[in-house]
Coordinates of C-alpha atoms in Angstrom, one line a residue:
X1 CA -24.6 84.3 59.0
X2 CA -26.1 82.4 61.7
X3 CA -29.1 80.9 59.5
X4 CA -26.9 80.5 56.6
X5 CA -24.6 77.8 58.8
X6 CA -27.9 76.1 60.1
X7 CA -29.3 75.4 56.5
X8 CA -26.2 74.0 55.4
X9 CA -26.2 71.5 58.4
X10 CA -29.9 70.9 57.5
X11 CA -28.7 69.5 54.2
X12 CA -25.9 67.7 55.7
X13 CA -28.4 65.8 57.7
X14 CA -30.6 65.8 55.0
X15 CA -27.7 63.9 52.8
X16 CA -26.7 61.8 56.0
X17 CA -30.4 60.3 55.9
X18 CA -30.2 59.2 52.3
X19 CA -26.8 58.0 53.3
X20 CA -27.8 55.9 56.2
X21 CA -31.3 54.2 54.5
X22 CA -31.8 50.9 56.2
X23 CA -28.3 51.4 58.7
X24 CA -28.6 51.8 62.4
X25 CA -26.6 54.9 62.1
X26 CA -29.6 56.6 60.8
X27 CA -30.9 56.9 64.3
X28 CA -27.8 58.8 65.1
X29 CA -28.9 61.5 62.5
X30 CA -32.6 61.2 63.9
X31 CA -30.9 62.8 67.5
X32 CA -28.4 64.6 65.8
X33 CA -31.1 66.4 63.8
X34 CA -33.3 67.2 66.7
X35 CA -30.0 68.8 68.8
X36 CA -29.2 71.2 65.9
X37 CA -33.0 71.8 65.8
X38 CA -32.4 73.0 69.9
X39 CA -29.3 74.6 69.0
X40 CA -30.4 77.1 66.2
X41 CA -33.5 77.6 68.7
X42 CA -31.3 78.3 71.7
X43 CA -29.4 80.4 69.3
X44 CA -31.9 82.7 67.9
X45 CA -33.2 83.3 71.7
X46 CA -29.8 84.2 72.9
X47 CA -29.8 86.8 70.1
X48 CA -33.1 88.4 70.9
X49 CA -32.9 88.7 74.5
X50 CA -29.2 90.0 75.4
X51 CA -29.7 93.2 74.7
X52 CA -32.6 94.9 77.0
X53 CA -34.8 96.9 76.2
X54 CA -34.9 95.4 72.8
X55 CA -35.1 98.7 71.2
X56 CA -31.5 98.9 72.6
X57 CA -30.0 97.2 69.3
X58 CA -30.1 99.9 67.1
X59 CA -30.2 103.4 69.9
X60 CA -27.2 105.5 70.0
X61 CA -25.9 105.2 72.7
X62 CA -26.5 101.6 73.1
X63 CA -28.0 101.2 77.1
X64 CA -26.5 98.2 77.8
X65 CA -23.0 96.5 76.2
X66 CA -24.7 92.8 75.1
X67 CA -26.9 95.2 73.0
X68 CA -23.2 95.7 70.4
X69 CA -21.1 92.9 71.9
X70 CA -23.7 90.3 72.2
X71 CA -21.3 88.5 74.3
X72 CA -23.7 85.9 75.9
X73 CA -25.4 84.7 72.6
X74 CA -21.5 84.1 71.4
X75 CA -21.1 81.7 74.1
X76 CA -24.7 80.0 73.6
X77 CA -24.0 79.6 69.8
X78 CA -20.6 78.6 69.9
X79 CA -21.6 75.7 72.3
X80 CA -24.3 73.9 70.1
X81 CA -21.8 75.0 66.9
X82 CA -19.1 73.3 67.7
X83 CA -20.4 70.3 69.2
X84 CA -23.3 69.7 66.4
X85 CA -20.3 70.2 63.8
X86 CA -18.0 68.0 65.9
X87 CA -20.8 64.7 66.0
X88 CA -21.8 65.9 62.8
X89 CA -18.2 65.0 61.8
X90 CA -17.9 61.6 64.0
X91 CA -21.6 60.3 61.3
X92 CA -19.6 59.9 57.7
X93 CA -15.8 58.8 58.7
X94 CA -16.9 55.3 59.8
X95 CA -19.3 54.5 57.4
X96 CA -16.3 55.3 54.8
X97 CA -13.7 53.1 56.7
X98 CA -16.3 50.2 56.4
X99 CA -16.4 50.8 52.8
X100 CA -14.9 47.8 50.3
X101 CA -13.0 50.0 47.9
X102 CA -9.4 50.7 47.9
X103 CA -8.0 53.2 49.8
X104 CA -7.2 55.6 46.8
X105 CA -11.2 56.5 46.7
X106 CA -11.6 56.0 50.6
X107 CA -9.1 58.7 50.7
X108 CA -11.0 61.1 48.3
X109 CA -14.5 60.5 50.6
X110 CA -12.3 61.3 54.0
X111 CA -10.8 64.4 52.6
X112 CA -13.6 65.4 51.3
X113 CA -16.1 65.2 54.6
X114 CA -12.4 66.0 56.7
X115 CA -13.0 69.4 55.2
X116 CA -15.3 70.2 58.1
X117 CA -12.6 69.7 60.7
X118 CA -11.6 73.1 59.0
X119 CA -14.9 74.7 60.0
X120 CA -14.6 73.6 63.2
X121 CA -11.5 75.3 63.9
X122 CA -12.7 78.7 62.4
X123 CA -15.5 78.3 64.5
X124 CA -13.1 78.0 67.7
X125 CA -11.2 80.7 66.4
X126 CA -14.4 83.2 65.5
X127 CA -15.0 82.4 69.6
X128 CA -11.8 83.2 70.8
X129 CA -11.1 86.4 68.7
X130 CA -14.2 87.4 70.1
X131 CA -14.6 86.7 73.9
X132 CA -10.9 88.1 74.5
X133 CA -11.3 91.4 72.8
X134 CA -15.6 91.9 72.4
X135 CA -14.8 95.3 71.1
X136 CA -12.3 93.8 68.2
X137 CA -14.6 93.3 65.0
X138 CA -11.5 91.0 63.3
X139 CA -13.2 88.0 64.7
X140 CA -15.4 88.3 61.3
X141 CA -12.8 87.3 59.2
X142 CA -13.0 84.0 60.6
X143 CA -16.6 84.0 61.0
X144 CA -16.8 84.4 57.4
X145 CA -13.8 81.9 56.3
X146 CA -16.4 79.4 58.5
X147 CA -19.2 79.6 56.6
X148 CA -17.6 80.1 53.2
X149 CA -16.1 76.5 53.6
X150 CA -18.7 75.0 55.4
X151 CA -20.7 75.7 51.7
X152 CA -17.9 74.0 49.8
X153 CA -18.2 70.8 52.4
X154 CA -21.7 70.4 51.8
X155 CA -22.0 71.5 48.2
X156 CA -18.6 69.3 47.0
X157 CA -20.2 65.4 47.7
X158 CA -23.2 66.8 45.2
X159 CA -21.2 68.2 42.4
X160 CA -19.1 65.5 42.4
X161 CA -20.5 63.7 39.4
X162 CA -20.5 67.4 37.5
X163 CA -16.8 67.5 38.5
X164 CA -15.8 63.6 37.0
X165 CA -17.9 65.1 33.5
X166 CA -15.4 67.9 32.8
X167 CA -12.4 66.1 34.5
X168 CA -11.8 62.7 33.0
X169 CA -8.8 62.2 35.5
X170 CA -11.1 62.0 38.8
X171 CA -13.1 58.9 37.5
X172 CA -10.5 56.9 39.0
X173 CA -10.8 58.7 42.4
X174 CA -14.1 57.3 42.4
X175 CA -16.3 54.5 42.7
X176 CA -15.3 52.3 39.5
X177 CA -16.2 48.8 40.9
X178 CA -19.1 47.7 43.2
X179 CA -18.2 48.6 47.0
X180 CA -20.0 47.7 49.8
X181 CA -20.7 48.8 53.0
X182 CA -21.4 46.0 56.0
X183 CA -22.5 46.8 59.4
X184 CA -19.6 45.9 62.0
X185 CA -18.9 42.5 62.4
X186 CA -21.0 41.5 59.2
X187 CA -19.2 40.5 55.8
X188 CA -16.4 42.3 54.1
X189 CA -18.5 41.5 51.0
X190 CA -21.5 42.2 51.3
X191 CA -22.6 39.2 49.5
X192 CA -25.2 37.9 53.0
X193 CA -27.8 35.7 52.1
X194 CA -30.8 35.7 53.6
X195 CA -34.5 34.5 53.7
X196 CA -35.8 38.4 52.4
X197 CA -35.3 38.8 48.7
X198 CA -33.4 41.5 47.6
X199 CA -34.4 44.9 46.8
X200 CA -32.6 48.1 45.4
X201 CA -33.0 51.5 45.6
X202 CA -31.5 54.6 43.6
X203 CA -30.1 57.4 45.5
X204 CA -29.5 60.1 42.4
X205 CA -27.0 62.9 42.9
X206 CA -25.1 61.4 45.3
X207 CA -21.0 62.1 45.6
X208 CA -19.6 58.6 43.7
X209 CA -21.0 58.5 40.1
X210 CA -24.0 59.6 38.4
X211 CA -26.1 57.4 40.7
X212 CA -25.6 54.7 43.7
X213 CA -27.6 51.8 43.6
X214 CA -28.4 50.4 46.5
X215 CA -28.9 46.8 47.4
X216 CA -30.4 45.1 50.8
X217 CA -28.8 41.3 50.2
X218 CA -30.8 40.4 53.8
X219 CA -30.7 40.6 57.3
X220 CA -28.4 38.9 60.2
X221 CA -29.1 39.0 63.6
X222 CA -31.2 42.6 62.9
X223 CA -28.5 44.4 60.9
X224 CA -28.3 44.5 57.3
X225 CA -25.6 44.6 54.7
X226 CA -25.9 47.0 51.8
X227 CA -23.9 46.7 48.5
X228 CA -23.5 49.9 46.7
X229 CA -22.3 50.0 43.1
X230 CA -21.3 52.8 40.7
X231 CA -22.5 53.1 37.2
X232 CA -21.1 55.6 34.9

């Protein structure tokens, strides 16, 4: 279960990165990327080393208690899985606020990445179930509810353009005019001029249409403005 909520976080951060091409924010990912890395580490150490000797995880009767409550690898991976889901969270929600789009579609992209405030609460829960009573295996159920949504967080934004195919009604939840994101401070519109001419870049598979089309108009005072626009 453990790995299984670490690879969907890599492809979070993998779709955060695509997200964030030519945005300061994607330094935020860079960091955010090498903490998970640190946390999964810390993780997988905690697991192999609470229980001494190792060949204490699987003898009847166990020699030590870690070896079936693994009590101290609970508290090392429930501090770097919360708090890498929690900034994980913070990455997305003001890149959509900055969005020009009405707040009909706005409100499709926040509920959609707001799924993961679930998550974060079953993973607060799976902790508390199991630190008050180690010896009460319930604390699975939420354990599993966390990493059976997490999937749907980070598999939804992908099959989004599948979804709009075989329900007509959710086109207009989604990008149906050109939208554009501008650093803060920068224009609403997007529509910068500068002295760099402007490039584009596709980024297939995304969560608005079939593609996103990405356009660089220039650069003021070392931030650029990106215009993205929809295409059926």
């Amino acid at each position: 279960m453990l790995n299984v909520i670490y690879t969907i976080k890599a492809c979070m951060l993998i779709m955060y990165t695509r997200l964030t091409l030519g945005l300061t924010a994607q330094r935020l990912v860079r960091y955010l990327a090498v903490y998970v890395a640190i946390g999964w580490v810390a993780a997988e150490v905690a697991f192999f080393t609470a229980c001494r000797p190792f060949n204490g995880y699987w003898a009847m009767p166990p020699p030590d208690p870690q070896c079936t409550t693994l009590q101290y690898y609970a508290i090392v991976q429930g501090c770097f899985n919360i708090s890498s889901d929690t900034l994980m969270l913070f990455i997305p929600l003001p890149l959509i606020t900055r969005l020009s789009m009405p707040w009909k579609q706005k409100g499709v992209l926040l509920v959609i990445f707001s799924m993961g405030v679930f998550v974060i609460v079953a993973a607060i829960l799976t902790k508390v179930f199991n630190l008050i009573n180690i010896w009460d295996p319930s604390y699975m159920l939420w354990y599993t509810r966390e990493a059976s949504v997490a999937v749907y967080v980070s598999n939804l934004p992908m099959i989004w353009p599948l979804l709009r195919e075989y329900f007509p009604m959710l086109r207009s939840l989604t990008f149906g005019q050109k939208s554009t994101l501008s650093p803060k401070g920068g224009s609403s519109t997007g529509r910068l001029r500068g002295k760099q001419a402007p490039t584009s870049r596709a980024l297939p598979g995304s969560f608005g249409d079939n593609r996103i089309t990405t356009t660089i108009r220039g650069t003021i005072k070392g931030e650029s403005t990106e215009e993205l626009s929809g295409s059926d």
